[in-house]
Amino acid sequence: MTTRKQIVAGNWKMHMTREPAVALATKLVDGLRDGGDVEVVVIPPTCLLTDVRRVIEASPIALGAQNLHPAVQGAFTGEVSAPMLRSIGCTYVLCGHSERRQHFGDTPEWVGEKVAAAHRDGLTPILCVGETLDEREAGRTEAVVEAQLTAGLAKLDRDQVAQTVVAYEPVWAIGTGRNASPEQAQEVHAFIRARLRERHGDAVADRVRVQYGGSVKPDNAARLLAQPDIDGALVGGASLDAESFLNIVAAAR
Ligand code: PEP
Protein backbone atom coordinates (compact mmCIF):
# COMPACT_ATOMS: atom_id res chain seq x y z
CA MET A 1 0.00 0.00 0.00
CA THR A 2 1.23 3.50 -0.85
CA THR A 3 1.75 5.89 2.03
CA ARG A 4 0.30 9.29 1.32
CA LYS A 5 1.70 12.37 3.02
CA GLN A 6 -1.02 14.12 4.98
CA ILE A 7 -1.84 17.63 3.79
CA VAL A 8 -3.43 20.23 6.06
CA ALA A 9 -4.50 23.48 4.39
CA GLY A 10 -5.96 26.61 5.95
CA ASN A 11 -8.48 28.48 3.81
CA TRP A 12 -8.63 32.01 5.22
CA LYS A 13 -11.52 32.88 2.87
CA MET A 14 -12.27 36.64 2.77
CA HIS A 15 -10.89 37.31 6.24
CA MET A 16 -8.18 39.59 7.54
CA THR A 17 -6.24 42.58 6.35
CA ARG A 18 -2.50 42.91 5.95
CA GLU A 19 -1.33 43.25 9.56
CA PRO A 20 -3.34 40.43 11.12
CA ALA A 21 -2.49 38.21 8.15
CA VAL A 22 1.23 38.81 8.62
CA ALA A 23 0.87 38.25 12.37
CA LEU A 24 -0.97 34.96 11.84
CA ALA A 25 1.58 33.74 9.29
CA THR A 26 4.41 34.68 11.67
CA LYS A 27 2.84 32.65 14.49
CA LEU A 28 2.45 29.67 12.16
CA VAL A 29 6.09 29.86 11.09
CA ASP A 30 7.21 30.09 14.72
CA GLY A 31 5.02 27.17 15.75
CA LEU A 32 6.02 25.01 12.84
CA ARG A 33 9.75 25.03 12.57
CA ASP A 34 9.56 21.65 10.94
CA GLY A 35 6.61 20.36 8.94
CA GLY A 36 7.43 16.77 9.90
CA ASP A 37 5.44 14.29 7.86
CA VAL A 38 2.66 16.74 7.16
CA GLU A 39 2.43 19.17 4.28
CA VAL A 40 1.04 22.49 5.50
CA VAL A 41 -0.53 25.06 3.19
CA VAL A 42 -1.96 28.51 3.91
CA ILE A 43 -4.52 29.98 1.53
CA PRO A 44 -4.96 33.71 2.21
CA PRO A 45 -7.05 36.15 0.16
CA THR A 46 -5.44 37.04 -3.17
CA CYS A 47 -4.38 40.56 -2.19
CA LEU A 48 -2.45 39.23 0.82
CA LEU A 49 -0.59 36.42 -0.93
CA THR A 50 2.63 38.34 -1.43
CA ASP A 51 2.76 39.63 2.16
CA VAL A 52 2.16 36.15 3.53
CA ARG A 53 4.71 34.66 1.13
CA ARG A 54 7.42 36.95 2.52
CA VAL A 55 6.76 35.58 5.99
CA ILE A 56 6.60 31.89 5.09
CA GLU A 57 9.16 31.64 2.32
CA ALA A 58 11.98 30.24 4.44
CA SER A 59 9.60 27.86 6.25
CA PRO A 60 8.08 24.50 5.30
CA ILE A 61 4.68 26.16 4.79
CA ALA A 62 3.39 26.32 1.21
CA LEU A 63 1.24 29.04 -0.30
CA GLY A 64 -2.11 28.51 -2.01
CA ALA A 65 -4.70 30.71 -3.70
CA GLN A 66 -8.45 30.48 -3.30
CA ASN A 67 -9.40 30.62 -6.97
CA LEU A 68 -8.10 31.22 -10.49
CA HIS A 69 -9.34 31.94 -14.00
CA PRO A 70 -8.52 29.21 -16.53
CA ALA A 71 -7.14 31.61 -19.18
CA VAL A 72 -3.47 32.55 -19.11
CA GLN A 73 -4.29 36.25 -19.50
CA GLY A 74 -6.92 38.44 -21.12
CA ALA A 75 -9.79 40.85 -20.67
CA PHE A 76 -11.22 39.29 -17.49
CA THR A 77 -11.42 42.17 -15.05
CA GLY A 78 -10.95 41.16 -11.45
CA GLU A 79 -9.61 37.69 -12.20
CA VAL A 80 -6.18 36.10 -11.71
CA SER A 81 -4.52 33.37 -13.77
CA ALA A 82 -2.36 30.40 -12.90
CA PRO A 83 0.87 31.97 -14.24
CA MET A 84 0.20 35.06 -12.12
CA LEU A 85 -0.25 32.95 -9.01
CA ARG A 86 2.88 30.93 -9.83
CA SER A 87 4.87 34.11 -10.30
CA ILE A 88 4.14 35.26 -6.74
CA GLY A 89 5.04 31.94 -5.15
CA CYS A 90 1.80 29.95 -5.02
CA THR A 91 2.07 26.21 -5.44
CA TYR A 92 -1.54 25.27 -4.63
CA VAL A 93 -4.94 26.60 -5.70
CA LEU A 94 -8.46 25.75 -4.57
CA CYS A 95 -10.81 24.85 -7.41
CA GLY A 96 -14.55 24.53 -6.99
CA HIS A 97 -14.87 25.44 -3.32
CA SER A 98 -18.58 25.15 -2.51
CA GLU A 99 -18.78 28.90 -1.85
CA ARG A 100 -17.62 29.50 -5.42
CA ARG A 101 -20.09 26.96 -6.75
CA GLN A 102 -22.90 28.48 -4.65
CA HIS A 103 -22.27 32.23 -5.01
CA PHE A 104 -20.21 32.65 -8.16
CA GLY A 105 -21.72 30.16 -10.58
CA ASP A 106 -18.77 27.78 -10.82
CA THR A 107 -20.25 24.80 -12.71
CA PRO A 108 -18.62 21.35 -12.58
CA GLU A 109 -17.27 21.86 -16.14
CA TRP A 110 -15.87 25.32 -15.34
CA VAL A 111 -14.17 23.86 -12.30
CA GLY A 112 -12.66 21.21 -14.61
CA GLU A 113 -11.21 24.02 -16.75
CA LYS A 114 -9.66 25.59 -13.67
CA VAL A 115 -8.16 22.30 -12.49
CA ALA A 116 -6.62 21.75 -15.95
CA ALA A 117 -5.29 25.32 -16.04
CA ALA A 118 -3.67 24.84 -12.64
CA HIS A 119 -1.77 21.77 -13.85
CA ARG A 120 -0.84 23.43 -17.14
CA ASP A 121 1.00 26.15 -15.24
CA GLY A 122 2.57 24.12 -12.47
CA LEU A 123 0.10 24.61 -9.61
CA THR A 124 -1.40 21.74 -7.64
CA PRO A 125 -5.17 22.06 -7.67
CA ILE A 126 -7.21 21.18 -4.60
CA LEU A 127 -10.48 20.07 -6.18
CA CYS A 128 -13.34 20.56 -3.70
CA VAL A 129 -16.40 18.34 -3.97
CA GLY A 130 -19.37 17.80 -1.68
CA GLU A 131 -23.11 17.54 -1.35
CA THR A 132 -25.64 19.91 0.20
CA LEU A 133 -27.88 18.81 3.06
CA ASP A 134 -30.86 18.42 0.68
CA GLU A 135 -28.79 16.25 -1.62
CA ARG A 136 -27.62 14.07 1.31
CA GLU A 137 -31.15 13.70 2.63
CA ALA A 138 -32.36 12.75 -0.85
CA GLY A 139 -29.74 9.96 -0.94
CA ARG A 140 -27.79 11.72 -3.70
CA THR A 141 -24.43 12.17 -1.96
CA GLU A 142 -22.55 9.68 -4.13
CA ALA A 143 -24.13 10.85 -7.40
CA VAL A 144 -23.29 14.50 -6.66
CA VAL A 145 -19.74 13.78 -5.54
CA GLU A 146 -19.12 11.49 -8.52
CA ALA A 147 -20.40 14.09 -11.01
CA GLN A 148 -18.22 16.85 -9.49
CA LEU A 149 -15.20 14.54 -9.40
CA THR A 150 -15.64 13.35 -12.98
CA ALA A 151 -16.07 16.86 -14.41
CA GLY A 152 -13.28 18.22 -12.23
CA LEU A 153 -10.75 15.67 -13.48
CA ALA A 154 -12.08 15.38 -17.04
CA LYS A 155 -9.27 17.23 -18.80
CA LEU A 156 -6.33 15.60 -17.00
CA ASP A 157 -3.97 12.80 -17.93
CA ARG A 158 -3.22 10.06 -15.43
CA ASP A 159 -0.18 11.72 -13.93
CA GLN A 160 -2.08 14.95 -13.39
CA VAL A 161 -4.94 13.08 -11.71
CA ALA A 162 -2.43 11.41 -9.40
CA GLN A 163 -1.00 14.81 -8.43
CA THR A 164 -4.37 16.42 -7.80
CA VAL A 165 -5.56 16.86 -4.22
CA VAL A 166 -9.28 16.24 -3.72
CA ALA A 167 -11.10 17.81 -0.78
CA TYR A 168 -14.37 16.22 0.28
CA GLU A 169 -16.33 19.02 1.90
CA PRO A 170 -19.97 18.29 2.70
CA VAL A 171 -21.60 21.69 2.24
CA TRP A 172 -23.76 21.20 5.36
CA ALA A 173 -20.61 20.90 7.47
CA ILE A 174 -18.83 24.03 6.20
CA GLY A 175 -18.80 26.87 8.69
CA THR A 176 -21.68 25.30 10.62
CA GLY A 177 -19.81 23.74 13.51
CA ARG A 178 -21.39 20.43 12.48
CA ASN A 179 -18.70 18.13 11.14
CA ALA A 180 -19.34 14.84 9.37
CA SER A 181 -18.67 11.98 11.74
CA PRO A 182 -15.42 10.12 11.01
CA GLU A 183 -17.51 7.19 9.73
CA GLN A 184 -19.65 9.39 7.44
CA ALA A 185 -16.55 11.07 6.07
CA GLN A 186 -14.64 7.80 5.60
CA GLU A 187 -17.59 6.34 3.68
CA VAL A 188 -17.49 9.14 1.10
CA HIS A 189 -13.67 9.18 0.98
CA ALA A 190 -13.66 5.43 0.28
CA PHE A 191 -16.26 6.02 -2.43
CA ILE A 192 -14.05 8.71 -4.03
CA ARG A 193 -11.04 6.41 -3.96
CA ALA A 194 -13.05 3.54 -5.45
CA ARG A 195 -14.18 5.77 -8.33
CA LEU A 196 -10.58 6.88 -8.90
CA ARG A 197 -9.49 3.23 -8.91
CA GLU A 198 -12.17 2.29 -11.42
CA ARG A 199 -11.38 5.13 -13.81
CA HIS A 200 -7.66 5.66 -13.41
CA GLY A 201 -6.24 2.44 -11.93
CA ASP A 202 -4.61 1.40 -8.66
CA ALA A 203 -1.42 3.44 -8.96
CA VAL A 204 -3.37 6.69 -9.35
CA ALA A 205 -6.04 5.89 -6.74
CA ASP A 206 -3.38 5.01 -4.18
CA ARG A 207 -1.54 8.29 -4.72
CA VAL A 208 -4.35 10.86 -4.74
CA ARG A 209 -4.68 12.62 -1.43
CA VAL A 210 -8.25 13.20 -0.30
CA GLN A 211 -8.67 15.82 2.41
CA TYR A 212 -11.75 16.21 4.58
CA GLY A 213 -13.15 19.70 5.14
CA GLY A 214 -16.12 20.91 7.16
CA SER A 215 -15.85 22.26 10.71
CA VAL A 216 -12.52 20.56 11.42
CA LYS A 217 -11.36 21.68 14.86
CA PRO A 218 -8.54 20.61 17.18
CA ASP A 219 -10.94 18.40 19.15
CA ASN A 220 -12.32 16.41 16.20
CA ALA A 221 -9.29 16.38 13.90
CA ALA A 222 -7.49 13.31 15.26
CA ARG A 223 -10.46 10.97 14.82
CA LEU A 224 -11.21 12.25 11.33
CA LEU A 225 -7.58 12.06 10.25
CA ALA A 226 -7.19 8.53 11.62
CA GLN A 227 -9.57 7.20 8.94
CA PRO A 228 -7.77 5.16 6.28
CA ASP A 229 -8.92 7.23 3.29
CA ILE A 230 -8.64 10.66 4.89
CA ASP A 231 -5.29 12.18 3.99
CA GLY A 232 -5.52 15.56 5.60
CA ALA A 233 -7.84 18.45 6.28
CA LEU A 234 -9.03 21.59 4.56
CA VAL A 235 -9.71 23.96 7.41
CA GLY A 236 -11.71 27.18 7.27
CA GLY A 237 -12.68 28.89 10.54
CA ALA A 238 -10.11 27.13 12.74
CA SER A 239 -7.28 28.16 10.41
CA LEU A 240 -7.71 31.80 11.45
CA ASP A 241 -6.37 31.03 14.90
CA ALA A 242 -2.72 29.96 14.99
CA GLU A 243 -3.06 27.70 18.01
CA SER A 244 -6.09 25.87 16.61
CA PHE A 245 -4.50 25.39 13.22
CA LEU A 246 -1.22 24.18 14.71
CA ASN A 247 -3.13 21.73 16.89
CA ILE A 248 -4.86 20.35 13.80
CA VAL A 249 -1.48 19.97 12.12
CA ALA A 250 -0.24 18.18 15.25
CA ALA A 251 -3.25 15.83 15.07
CA ALA A 252 -2.32 15.01 11.46
CA ARG A 253 1.11 13.90 12.63
C1 PEP B 1 -13.78 25.55 4.17
O1 PEP B 1 -13.98 26.74 4.00
O2 PEP B 1 -13.25 24.90 3.26
C2 PEP B 1 -14.17 24.94 5.45
C3 PEP B 1 -14.08 23.66 5.57
O3 PEP B 1 -14.63 25.80 6.43
P1 PEP B 1 -14.88 25.44 8.00
O4 PEP B 1 -13.67 24.67 8.47
O5 PEP B 1 -15.04 26.74 8.66
O6 PEP B 1 -16.12 24.58 8.05
GROMACS .gro file of C-alpha atoms and ligand atoms in nm:
model
  263
    1MET     CA    1   0.000   0.000   0.000
    2THR     CA    2   0.123   0.350  -0.085
    3THR     CA    3   0.175   0.589   0.203
    4ARG     CA    4   0.030   0.929   0.132
    5LYS     CA    5   0.170   1.237   0.302
    6GLN     CA    6  -0.102   1.412   0.498
    7ILE     CA    7  -0.184   1.763   0.379
    8VAL     CA    8  -0.343   2.023   0.606
    9ALA     CA    9  -0.450   2.348   0.439
   10GLY     CA   10  -0.596   2.661   0.595
   11ASN     CA   11  -0.848   2.848   0.381
   12TRP     CA   12  -0.863   3.201   0.522
   13LYS     CA   13  -1.152   3.288   0.287
   14MET     CA   14  -1.227   3.664   0.277
   15HIS     CA   15  -1.089   3.731   0.624
   16MET     CA   16  -0.818   3.959   0.754
   17THR     CA   17  -0.624   4.258   0.635
   18ARG     CA   18  -0.250   4.291   0.595
   19GLU     CA   19  -0.133   4.325   0.956
   20PRO     CA   20  -0.334   4.043   1.112
   21ALA     CA   21  -0.249   3.821   0.815
   22VAL     CA   22   0.123   3.881   0.862
   23ALA     CA   23   0.087   3.825   1.237
   24LEU     CA   24  -0.097   3.496   1.184
   25ALA     CA   25   0.158   3.374   0.929
   26THR     CA   26   0.441   3.468   1.167
   27LYS     CA   27   0.284   3.265   1.449
   28LEU     CA   28   0.245   2.967   1.216
   29VAL     CA   29   0.609   2.986   1.109
   30ASP     CA   30   0.721   3.009   1.472
   31GLY     CA   31   0.502   2.717   1.575
   32LEU     CA   32   0.602   2.501   1.284
   33ARG     CA   33   0.975   2.503   1.257
   34ASP     CA   34   0.956   2.165   1.094
   35GLY     CA   35   0.661   2.036   0.894
   36GLY     CA   36   0.743   1.677   0.990
   37ASP     CA   37   0.544   1.429   0.786
   38VAL     CA   38   0.266   1.674   0.716
   39GLU     CA   39   0.243   1.917   0.428
   40VAL     CA   40   0.104   2.249   0.550
   41VAL     CA   41  -0.053   2.506   0.319
   42VAL     CA   42  -0.196   2.851   0.391
   43ILE     CA   43  -0.452   2.998   0.153
   44PRO     CA   44  -0.496   3.371   0.221
   45PRO     CA   45  -0.705   3.615   0.016
   46THR     CA   46  -0.544   3.704  -0.317
   47CYS     CA   47  -0.438   4.056  -0.219
   48LEU     CA   48  -0.245   3.923   0.082
   49LEU     CA   49  -0.059   3.642  -0.093
   50THR     CA   50   0.263   3.834  -0.143
   51ASP     CA   51   0.276   3.963   0.216
   52VAL     CA   52   0.216   3.615   0.353
   53ARG     CA   53   0.471   3.466   0.113
   54ARG     CA   54   0.742   3.695   0.252
   55VAL     CA   55   0.676   3.558   0.599
   56ILE     CA   56   0.660   3.189   0.509
   57GLU     CA   57   0.916   3.164   0.232
   58ALA     CA   58   1.198   3.024   0.444
   59SER     CA   59   0.960   2.786   0.625
   60PRO     CA   60   0.808   2.450   0.530
   61ILE     CA   61   0.468   2.616   0.479
   62ALA     CA   62   0.339   2.632   0.121
   63LEU     CA   63   0.124   2.904  -0.030
   64GLY     CA   64  -0.211   2.851  -0.201
   65ALA     CA   65  -0.470   3.071  -0.370
   66GLN     CA   66  -0.845   3.048  -0.330
   67ASN     CA   67  -0.940   3.062  -0.697
   68LEU     CA   68  -0.810   3.122  -1.049
   69HIS     CA   69  -0.934   3.194  -1.400
   70PRO     CA   70  -0.852   2.921  -1.653
   71ALA     CA   71  -0.714   3.161  -1.918
   72VAL     CA   72  -0.347   3.255  -1.911
   73GLN     CA   73  -0.429   3.625  -1.950
   74GLY     CA   74  -0.692   3.844  -2.112
   75ALA     CA   75  -0.979   4.085  -2.067
   76PHE     CA   76  -1.122   3.929  -1.749
   77THR     CA   77  -1.142   4.217  -1.505
   78GLY     CA   78  -1.095   4.116  -1.145
   79GLU     CA   79  -0.961   3.769  -1.220
   80VAL     CA   80  -0.618   3.610  -1.171
   81SER     CA   81  -0.452   3.337  -1.377
   82ALA     CA   82  -0.236   3.040  -1.290
   83PRO     CA   83   0.087   3.197  -1.424
   84MET     CA   84   0.020   3.506  -1.212
   85LEU     CA   85  -0.025   3.295  -0.901
   86ARG     CA   86   0.288   3.093  -0.983
   87SER     CA   87   0.487   3.411  -1.030
   88ILE     CA   88   0.414   3.526  -0.674
   89GLY     CA   89   0.504   3.194  -0.515
   90CYS     CA   90   0.180   2.995  -0.502
   91THR     CA   91   0.207   2.621  -0.544
   92TYR     CA   92  -0.154   2.527  -0.463
   93VAL     CA   93  -0.494   2.660  -0.570
   94LEU     CA   94  -0.846   2.575  -0.457
   95CYS     CA   95  -1.081   2.485  -0.741
   96GLY     CA   96  -1.455   2.453  -0.699
   97HIS     CA   97  -1.487   2.544  -0.332
   98SER     CA   98  -1.858   2.515  -0.251
   99GLU     CA   99  -1.878   2.890  -0.185
  100ARG     CA  100  -1.762   2.950  -0.542
  101ARG     CA  101  -2.009   2.696  -0.675
  102GLN     CA  102  -2.290   2.848  -0.465
  103HIS     CA  103  -2.227   3.223  -0.501
  104PHE     CA  104  -2.021   3.265  -0.816
  105GLY     CA  105  -2.172   3.016  -1.058
  106ASP     CA  106  -1.877   2.778  -1.082
  107THR     CA  107  -2.025   2.480  -1.271
  108PRO     CA  108  -1.862   2.135  -1.258
  109GLU     CA  109  -1.727   2.186  -1.614
  110TRP     CA  110  -1.587   2.532  -1.534
  111VAL     CA  111  -1.417   2.386  -1.230
  112GLY     CA  112  -1.266   2.121  -1.461
  113GLU     CA  113  -1.121   2.402  -1.675
  114LYS     CA  114  -0.966   2.559  -1.367
  115VAL     CA  115  -0.816   2.230  -1.249
  116ALA     CA  116  -0.662   2.175  -1.595
  117ALA     CA  117  -0.529   2.532  -1.604
  118ALA     CA  118  -0.367   2.484  -1.264
  119HIS     CA  119  -0.177   2.177  -1.385
  120ARG     CA  120  -0.084   2.343  -1.714
  121ASP     CA  121   0.100   2.615  -1.524
  122GLY     CA  122   0.257   2.412  -1.247
  123LEU     CA  123   0.010   2.461  -0.961
  124THR     CA  124  -0.140   2.174  -0.764
  125PRO     CA  125  -0.517   2.206  -0.767
  126ILE     CA  126  -0.721   2.118  -0.460
  127LEU     CA  127  -1.048   2.007  -0.618
  128CYS     CA  128  -1.334   2.056  -0.370
  129VAL     CA  129  -1.640   1.834  -0.397
  130GLY     CA  130  -1.937   1.780  -0.168
  131GLU     CA  131  -2.311   1.754  -0.135
  132THR     CA  132  -2.564   1.991   0.020
  133LEU     CA  133  -2.788   1.881   0.306
  134ASP     CA  134  -3.086   1.842   0.068
  135GLU     CA  135  -2.879   1.625  -0.162
  136ARG     CA  136  -2.762   1.407   0.131
  137GLU     CA  137  -3.115   1.370   0.263
  138ALA     CA  138  -3.236   1.275  -0.085
  139GLY     CA  139  -2.974   0.996  -0.094
  140ARG     CA  140  -2.779   1.172  -0.370
  141THR     CA  141  -2.443   1.217  -0.196
  142GLU     CA  142  -2.255   0.968  -0.413
  143ALA     CA  143  -2.413   1.085  -0.740
  144VAL     CA  144  -2.329   1.450  -0.666
  145VAL     CA  145  -1.974   1.378  -0.554
  146GLU     CA  146  -1.912   1.149  -0.852
  147ALA     CA  147  -2.040   1.409  -1.101
  148GLN     CA  148  -1.822   1.685  -0.949
  149LEU     CA  149  -1.520   1.454  -0.940
  150THR     CA  150  -1.564   1.335  -1.298
  151ALA     CA  151  -1.607   1.686  -1.441
  152GLY     CA  152  -1.328   1.822  -1.223
  153LEU     CA  153  -1.075   1.567  -1.348
  154ALA     CA  154  -1.208   1.538  -1.704
  155LYS     CA  155  -0.927   1.723  -1.880
  156LEU     CA  156  -0.633   1.560  -1.700
  157ASP     CA  157  -0.397   1.280  -1.793
  158ARG     CA  158  -0.322   1.006  -1.543
  159ASP     CA  159  -0.018   1.172  -1.393
  160GLN     CA  160  -0.208   1.495  -1.339
  161VAL     CA  161  -0.494   1.308  -1.171
  162ALA     CA  162  -0.243   1.141  -0.940
  163GLN     CA  163  -0.100   1.481  -0.843
  164THR     CA  164  -0.437   1.642  -0.780
  165VAL     CA  165  -0.556   1.686  -0.422
  166VAL     CA  166  -0.928   1.624  -0.372
  167ALA     CA  167  -1.110   1.781  -0.078
  168TYR     CA  168  -1.437   1.622   0.028
  169GLU     CA  169  -1.633   1.902   0.190
  170PRO     CA  170  -1.997   1.829   0.270
  171VAL     CA  171  -2.160   2.169   0.224
  172TRP     CA  172  -2.376   2.120   0.536
  173ALA     CA  173  -2.061   2.090   0.747
  174ILE     CA  174  -1.883   2.403   0.620
  175GLY     CA  175  -1.880   2.687   0.869
  176THR     CA  176  -2.168   2.530   1.062
  177GLY     CA  177  -1.981   2.374   1.351
  178ARG     CA  178  -2.139   2.043   1.248
  179ASN     CA  179  -1.870   1.813   1.114
  180ALA     CA  180  -1.934   1.484   0.937
  181SER     CA  181  -1.867   1.198   1.174
  182PRO     CA  182  -1.542   1.012   1.101
  183GLU     CA  183  -1.751   0.719   0.973
  184GLN     CA  184  -1.965   0.939   0.744
  185ALA     CA  185  -1.655   1.107   0.607
  186GLN     CA  186  -1.464   0.780   0.560
  187GLU     CA  187  -1.759   0.634   0.368
  188VAL     CA  188  -1.749   0.914   0.110
  189HIS     CA  189  -1.367   0.918   0.098
  190ALA     CA  190  -1.366   0.543   0.028
  191PHE     CA  191  -1.626   0.602  -0.243
  192ILE     CA  192  -1.405   0.871  -0.403
  193ARG     CA  193  -1.104   0.641  -0.396
  194ALA     CA  194  -1.305   0.354  -0.545
  195ARG     CA  195  -1.418   0.577  -0.833
  196LEU     CA  196  -1.058   0.688  -0.890
  197ARG     CA  197  -0.949   0.323  -0.891
  198GLU     CA  198  -1.217   0.229  -1.142
  199ARG     CA  199  -1.138   0.513  -1.381
  200HIS     CA  200  -0.766   0.566  -1.341
  201GLY     CA  201  -0.624   0.244  -1.193
  202ASP     CA  202  -0.461   0.140  -0.866
  203ALA     CA  203  -0.142   0.344  -0.896
  204VAL     CA  204  -0.337   0.669  -0.935
  205ALA     CA  205  -0.604   0.589  -0.674
  206ASP     CA  206  -0.338   0.501  -0.418
  207ARG     CA  207  -0.154   0.829  -0.472
  208VAL     CA  208  -0.435   1.086  -0.474
  209ARG     CA  209  -0.468   1.262  -0.143
  210VAL     CA  210  -0.825   1.320  -0.030
  211GLN     CA  211  -0.867   1.582   0.241
  212TYR     CA  212  -1.175   1.621   0.458
  213GLY     CA  213  -1.315   1.970   0.514
  214GLY     CA  214  -1.612   2.091   0.716
  215SER     CA  215  -1.585   2.226   1.071
  216VAL     CA  216  -1.252   2.056   1.142
  217LYS     CA  217  -1.136   2.168   1.486
  218PRO     CA  218  -0.854   2.061   1.718
  219ASP     CA  219  -1.094   1.840   1.915
  220ASN     CA  220  -1.232   1.641   1.620
  221ALA     CA  221  -0.929   1.638   1.390
  222ALA     CA  222  -0.749   1.331   1.526
  223ARG     CA  223  -1.046   1.097   1.482
  224LEU     CA  224  -1.121   1.225   1.133
  225LEU     CA  225  -0.758   1.206   1.025
  226ALA     CA  226  -0.719   0.853   1.162
  227GLN     CA  227  -0.957   0.720   0.894
  228PRO     CA  228  -0.777   0.516   0.628
  229ASP     CA  229  -0.892   0.723   0.329
  230ILE     CA  230  -0.864   1.066   0.489
  231ASP     CA  231  -0.529   1.218   0.399
  232GLY     CA  232  -0.552   1.556   0.560
  233ALA     CA  233  -0.784   1.845   0.628
  234LEU     CA  234  -0.903   2.159   0.456
  235VAL     CA  235  -0.971   2.396   0.741
  236GLY     CA  236  -1.171   2.718   0.727
  237GLY     CA  237  -1.268   2.889   1.054
  238ALA     CA  238  -1.011   2.713   1.274
  239SER     CA  239  -0.728   2.816   1.041
  240LEU     CA  240  -0.771   3.180   1.145
  241ASP     CA  241  -0.637   3.103   1.490
  242ALA     CA  242  -0.272   2.996   1.499
  243GLU     CA  243  -0.306   2.770   1.801
  244SER     CA  244  -0.609   2.587   1.661
  245PHE     CA  245  -0.450   2.539   1.322
  246LEU     CA  246  -0.122   2.418   1.471
  247ASN     CA  247  -0.313   2.173   1.689
  248ILE     CA  248  -0.486   2.035   1.380
  249VAL     CA  249  -0.148   1.997   1.212
  250ALA     CA  250  -0.024   1.818   1.525
  251ALA     CA  251  -0.325   1.583   1.507
  252ALA     CA  252  -0.232   1.501   1.146
  253ARG     CA  253   0.111   1.390   1.263
  254PEP     C1  254  -1.378   2.555   0.417
  254PEP     O1  255  -1.398   2.674   0.400
  254PEP     O2  256  -1.325   2.490   0.326
  254PEP     C2  257  -1.417   2.494   0.545
  254PEP     C3  258  -1.408   2.366   0.557
  254PEP     O3  259  -1.463   2.580   0.643
  254PEP     P1  260  -1.488   2.544   0.800
  254PEP     O4  261  -1.367   2.467   0.847
  254PEP     O5  262  -1.504   2.674   0.866
  254PEP     O6  263  -1.612   2.458   0.805
   0.00000   0.00000   0.00000
